[in-house]
């Protein structure tokens, strides 16, 4: 069982992403457990403040040390984490290889930032890995966290019904996946490639591999060594 805990200032953003389809099944099967920890519960004063103006001036608030520190230490007192990950646009860019590596861990704590981000000292003190989901800025780390959980969750053994199907995903060989077809055999004049209909699995494998290479050369030449 893999455990993922997520510290969030906007927990309601994380209500739906794990309640459907593959992740829902992973949770029901007891292969994955997800807990959302509301950061506000650790906020300061009667307004449960979690952010403040930044030293040095400038637009945008910064998430304060004390609430985050208390929250993280509370989590750490109950669980020993393999990684404490902060979602941030200046982190290392996420890819399938990182998803594969993270899927082998047992306990992960994700920290979602908001506003201008979290006080640097929280990063210095607790964070073991910083991840960006791409070169664009989100209004908070929650959607990034959902992407991590989704991409990791589907890799856990027993989650996908066909155990091999994650192995044929795009990126698993540094190649994009080949085109796929289902019924009908002809649609608006477009036919399913003949090779897929003849039941010769060696030829089908070869065709799929060629198509993968062709697609990758056309669309993502950067992936080819
Ligand atoms: N928070 C804001 N932007 C982000 C990004 N690109 N990746 C991860 N977390 C973020």
CSV table of C-alpha atoms and ligand atoms in Angstrom, one decimal:
chain,number,residue,atom,x,y,z
A,1,UNK,CA,0.0,0.0,0.0
A,2,UNK,CA,1.4,3.4,-1.0
A,3,UNK,CA,0.4,6.4,1.1
A,4,UNK,CA,0.3,9.9,-0.3
A,5,UNK,CA,-0.4,12.8,2.1
A,6,UNK,CA,-1.1,16.3,0.6
A,7,UNK,CA,-0.8,19.5,2.5
A,8,UNK,CA,-3.2,22.1,0.9
A,9,UNK,CA,-4.5,25.5,1.6
A,10,UNK,CA,-7.5,24.7,-0.7
A,11,UNK,CA,-8.4,21.1,0.1
A,12,UNK,CA,-11.6,21.2,-1.9
A,13,UNK,CA,-9.6,21.5,-5.1
A,14,UNK,CA,-8.5,17.9,-4.4
A,15,UNK,CA,-11.9,16.4,-3.8
A,16,UNK,CA,-12.8,15.1,-7.2
A,17,UNK,CA,-9.5,14.0,-8.9
A,18,UNK,CA,-9.1,10.8,-6.9
A,19,UNK,CA,-12.8,9.8,-6.7
A,20,UNK,CA,-13.1,8.3,-10.2
A,21,UNK,CA,-12.0,5.6,-12.5
A,22,UNK,CA,-8.5,4.1,-12.0
A,23,UNK,CA,-7.5,6.0,-8.9
A,24,UNK,CA,-10.9,5.3,-7.2
A,25,UNK,CA,-10.3,1.6,-7.9
A,26,UNK,CA,-6.7,1.7,-6.6
A,27,UNK,CA,-8.0,3.2,-3.3
A,28,UNK,CA,-10.9,0.7,-3.0
A,29,UNK,CA,-8.5,-2.2,-3.6
A,30,UNK,CA,-6.3,-0.9,-0.8
A,31,UNK,CA,-3.3,-0.3,-3.1
A,32,UNK,CA,-3.2,3.5,-2.6
A,33,UNK,CA,-4.2,5.7,0.3
A,34,UNK,CA,-4.6,9.5,-0.1
A,35,UNK,CA,-5.0,11.9,2.8
A,36,UNK,CA,-5.5,15.7,2.3
A,37,UNK,CA,-4.3,17.8,5.2
A,38,UNK,CA,-5.9,21.3,5.4
A,39,UNK,CA,-3.1,23.8,6.1
A,40,UNK,CA,-5.6,26.3,7.6
A,41,UNK,CA,-6.0,24.0,10.6
A,42,UNK,CA,-2.4,25.0,11.5
A,43,UNK,CA,-3.0,28.7,10.8
A,44,UNK,CA,-2.1,31.5,13.2
A,45,UNK,CA,-4.6,33.4,15.3
A,46,UNK,CA,-8.4,33.7,15.1
A,47,UNK,CA,-8.2,34.2,11.3
A,48,UNK,CA,-6.0,31.1,11.0
A,49,UNK,CA,-3.6,33.1,8.9
A,50,UNK,CA,-1.2,31.2,6.7
A,51,UNK,CA,0.3,33.9,4.5
A,52,UNK,CA,2.0,37.2,4.9
A,53,UNK,CA,3.7,40.1,3.0
A,54,UNK,CA,7.2,39.3,1.7
A,55,UNK,CA,10.3,40.8,3.2
A,56,UNK,CA,11.9,43.2,0.8
A,57,UNK,CA,8.6,44.3,-0.6
A,58,UNK,CA,7.0,43.3,-3.9
A,59,UNK,CA,3.6,42.0,-5.1
A,60,UNK,CA,2.2,38.8,-3.7
A,61,UNK,CA,2.0,37.0,-0.4
A,62,UNK,CA,4.2,34.3,0.9
A,63,UNK,CA,3.1,31.2,2.8
A,64,UNK,CA,4.4,31.6,6.4
A,65,UNK,CA,6.9,29.3,8.2
A,66,UNK,CA,5.0,28.5,11.4
A,67,UNK,CA,1.7,26.9,10.0
A,68,UNK,CA,3.6,24.9,7.4
A,69,UNK,CA,6.3,23.8,9.9
A,70,UNK,CA,3.7,22.7,12.4
A,71,UNK,CA,1.7,20.9,9.8
A,72,UNK,CA,4.7,19.1,8.3
A,73,UNK,CA,6.0,18.2,11.7
A,74,UNK,CA,2.6,16.8,12.7
A,75,UNK,CA,2.7,14.7,9.6
A,76,UNK,CA,6.3,13.6,10.2
A,77,UNK,CA,5.4,12.6,13.8
A,78,UNK,CA,3.0,9.9,12.4
A,79,UNK,CA,4.6,8.9,9.2
A,80,UNK,CA,8.2,8.4,8.0
A,81,UNK,CA,8.3,9.9,4.5
A,82,UNK,CA,10.5,8.6,1.7
A,83,UNK,CA,10.1,12.0,0.0
A,84,UNK,CA,8.7,15.4,1.0
A,85,UNK,CA,7.9,17.1,-2.3
A,86,UNK,CA,7.2,20.7,-2.9
A,87,UNK,CA,5.2,21.5,-6.1
A,88,UNK,CA,6.7,24.6,-7.7
A,89,UNK,CA,7.4,26.0,-11.1
A,90,UNK,CA,11.1,26.3,-10.3
A,91,UNK,CA,11.4,22.6,-9.5
A,92,UNK,CA,12.7,19.8,-11.7
A,93,UNK,CA,10.4,19.2,-14.7
A,94,UNK,CA,8.2,16.1,-14.1
A,95,UNK,CA,8.3,13.2,-16.6
A,96,UNK,CA,7.5,9.5,-16.8
A,97,UNK,CA,10.9,8.5,-15.4
A,98,UNK,CA,10.2,10.5,-12.2
A,99,UNK,CA,6.7,9.0,-12.0
A,100,UNK,CA,8.2,5.5,-12.3
A,101,UNK,CA,10.8,6.2,-9.6
A,102,UNK,CA,8.2,7.7,-7.2
A,103,UNK,CA,5.8,4.8,-7.8
A,104,UNK,CA,8.4,2.6,-6.0
A,105,UNK,CA,8.2,4.7,-2.8
A,106,UNK,CA,5.9,3.8,0.2
A,107,UNK,CA,5.2,7.2,1.8
A,108,UNK,CA,5.2,10.6,0.1
A,109,UNK,CA,4.2,14.0,1.4
A,110,UNK,CA,3.2,16.6,-1.1
A,111,UNK,CA,3.2,20.3,-0.3
A,112,UNK,CA,1.1,22.6,-2.4
A,113,UNK,CA,2.1,26.3,-2.6
A,114,UNK,CA,0.0,29.3,-3.3
A,115,UNK,CA,0.5,33.0,-3.9
A,116,UNK,CA,4.2,33.7,-4.4
A,117,UNK,CA,5.1,30.3,-2.9
A,118,UNK,CA,6.4,29.2,0.5
A,119,UNK,CA,9.0,30.7,2.7
A,120,UNK,CA,12.4,29.5,1.5
A,121,UNK,CA,13.3,28.2,5.0
A,122,UNK,CA,10.6,25.5,4.8
A,123,UNK,CA,12.2,24.4,1.6
A,124,UNK,CA,15.6,24.3,3.2
A,125,UNK,CA,14.4,22.5,6.4
A,126,UNK,CA,12.0,19.9,5.1
A,127,UNK,CA,11.7,19.5,1.4
A,128,UNK,CA,13.6,16.6,-0.2
A,129,UNK,CA,12.5,17.1,-3.8
A,130,UNK,CA,11.0,20.0,-5.8
A,131,UNK,CA,8.9,19.2,-8.9
A,132,UNK,CA,7.3,21.4,-11.6
A,133,UNK,CA,4.7,19.8,-13.9
A,134,UNK,CA,5.7,22.1,-16.8
A,135,UNK,CA,6.9,25.5,-17.8
A,136,UNK,CA,3.8,27.4,-16.9
A,137,UNK,CA,2.4,28.8,-13.7
A,138,UNK,CA,-0.6,27.5,-11.9
A,139,UNK,CA,-2.5,29.4,-9.2
A,140,UNK,CA,-1.5,26.7,-6.7
A,141,UNK,CA,0.2,23.3,-6.4
A,142,UNK,CA,-3.0,21.3,-6.1
A,143,UNK,CA,-3.5,20.6,-9.8
A,144,UNK,CA,0.1,19.6,-10.0
A,145,UNK,CA,-0.3,17.3,-7.0
A,146,UNK,CA,-3.3,15.7,-8.6
A,147,UNK,CA,-1.2,15.0,-11.7
A,148,UNK,CA,1.5,13.4,-9.7
A,149,UNK,CA,-0.9,11.2,-7.8
A,150,UNK,CA,-2.7,10.2,-11.0
A,151,UNK,CA,0.5,9.3,-12.9
A,152,UNK,CA,2.0,7.5,-9.9
A,153,UNK,CA,-1.2,5.7,-8.8
A,154,UNK,CA,-1.8,4.0,-12.2
A,155,UNK,CA,1.7,2.5,-12.1
A,156,UNK,CA,1.2,0.7,-8.8
A,157,UNK,CA,1.2,-3.1,-9.3
A,158,UNK,CA,-2.4,-4.4,-9.5
A,159,UNK,CA,-4.0,-1.1,-10.3
A,160,UNK,CA,-4.3,-1.5,-14.0
A,161,UNK,CA,-6.3,-4.6,-14.8
A,162,UNK,CA,-4.0,-5.6,-17.6
A,163,UNK,CA,-0.6,-5.6,-15.8
A,164,UNK,CA,1.3,-4.9,-19.0
A,165,UNK,CA,-0.7,-1.9,-20.1
A,166,UNK,CA,1.4,0.7,-18.4
A,167,UNK,CA,4.4,-0.7,-20.2
A,168,UNK,CA,2.9,0.2,-23.5
A,169,UNK,CA,2.1,3.8,-22.6
A,170,UNK,CA,3.8,6.7,-24.3
A,171,UNK,CA,7.2,7.6,-22.9
A,172,UNK,CA,7.9,4.2,-21.3
A,173,UNK,CA,10.5,3.5,-24.0
A,174,UNK,CA,11.1,7.1,-24.7
A,175,UNK,CA,8.7,6.6,-27.6
A,176,UNK,CA,5.2,7.9,-28.1
A,177,UNK,CA,2.4,5.3,-28.3
A,178,UNK,CA,1.2,4.1,-31.7
A,179,UNK,CA,-2.3,4.9,-33.1
A,180,UNK,CA,-5.1,2.8,-31.8
A,181,UNK,CA,-8.4,1.8,-33.4
A,182,UNK,CA,-11.7,0.1,-32.3
A,183,UNK,CA,-14.9,-0.7,-34.1
A,184,UNK,CA,-16.2,0.0,-36.8
A,185,UNK,CA,-13.7,-1.2,-39.4
A,186,UNK,CA,-14.5,1.7,-41.6
A,187,UNK,CA,-15.6,5.2,-40.4
A,188,UNK,CA,-16.4,8.1,-42.7
A,189,UNK,CA,-14.3,6.4,-45.4
A,190,UNK,CA,-11.3,5.9,-43.2
A,191,UNK,CA,-10.3,2.2,-42.7
A,192,UNK,CA,-8.5,0.5,-39.8
A,193,UNK,CA,-5.0,-0.5,-41.1
A,194,UNK,CA,-5.1,-4.0,-42.6
A,195,UNK,CA,-2.3,-5.3,-40.4
A,196,UNK,CA,-4.4,-4.9,-37.3
A,197,UNK,CA,-7.2,-7.2,-38.7
A,198,UNK,CA,-5.2,-10.2,-39.7
A,199,UNK,CA,-4.4,-11.7,-36.3
A,200,UNK,CA,-0.7,-12.0,-37.0
A,201,UNK,CA,0.7,-10.7,-33.7
A,202,UNK,CA,4.3,-10.6,-34.8
A,203,UNK,CA,3.4,-8.3,-37.7
A,204,UNK,CA,1.1,-6.3,-35.4
A,205,UNK,CA,4.0,-5.8,-32.9
A,206,UNK,CA,6.3,-4.7,-35.7
A,207,UNK,CA,3.8,-2.3,-37.2
A,208,UNK,CA,3.1,-0.7,-33.8
A,209,UNK,CA,6.8,-0.3,-33.1
A,210,UNK,CA,7.4,1.3,-36.5
A,211,UNK,CA,4.4,3.6,-35.9
A,212,UNK,CA,5.8,4.6,-32.5
A,213,UNK,CA,9.1,5.5,-34.0
A,214,UNK,CA,7.6,7.4,-36.8
A,215,UNK,CA,5.3,9.4,-34.4
A,216,UNK,CA,8.2,10.1,-32.1
A,217,UNK,CA,10.4,11.3,-35.0
A,218,UNK,CA,7.6,13.5,-36.3
A,219,UNK,CA,6.4,15.0,-33.1
A,220,UNK,CA,9.0,14.6,-30.4
A,221,UNK,CA,12.4,14.2,-32.1
A,222,UNK,CA,13.9,15.4,-28.8
A,223,UNK,CA,13.0,12.0,-27.2
A,224,UNK,CA,15.1,10.1,-29.7
A,225,UNK,CA,18.7,9.4,-28.7
B,1,LIG,N1,2.6,25.6,-8.8
B,1,LIG,C1,2.5,26.7,-9.6
B,1,LIG,N2,2.9,26.3,-10.8
B,1,LIG,C2,3.4,25.1,-10.8
B,1,LIG,C3,3.9,24.2,-11.8
B,1,LIG,N3,4.2,24.5,-13.0
B,1,LIG,N4,4.3,22.9,-11.3
B,1,LIG,C4,4.1,22.6,-10.0
B,1,LIG,N5,3.5,23.4,-9.1
B,1,LIG,C5,3.2,24.6,-9.5
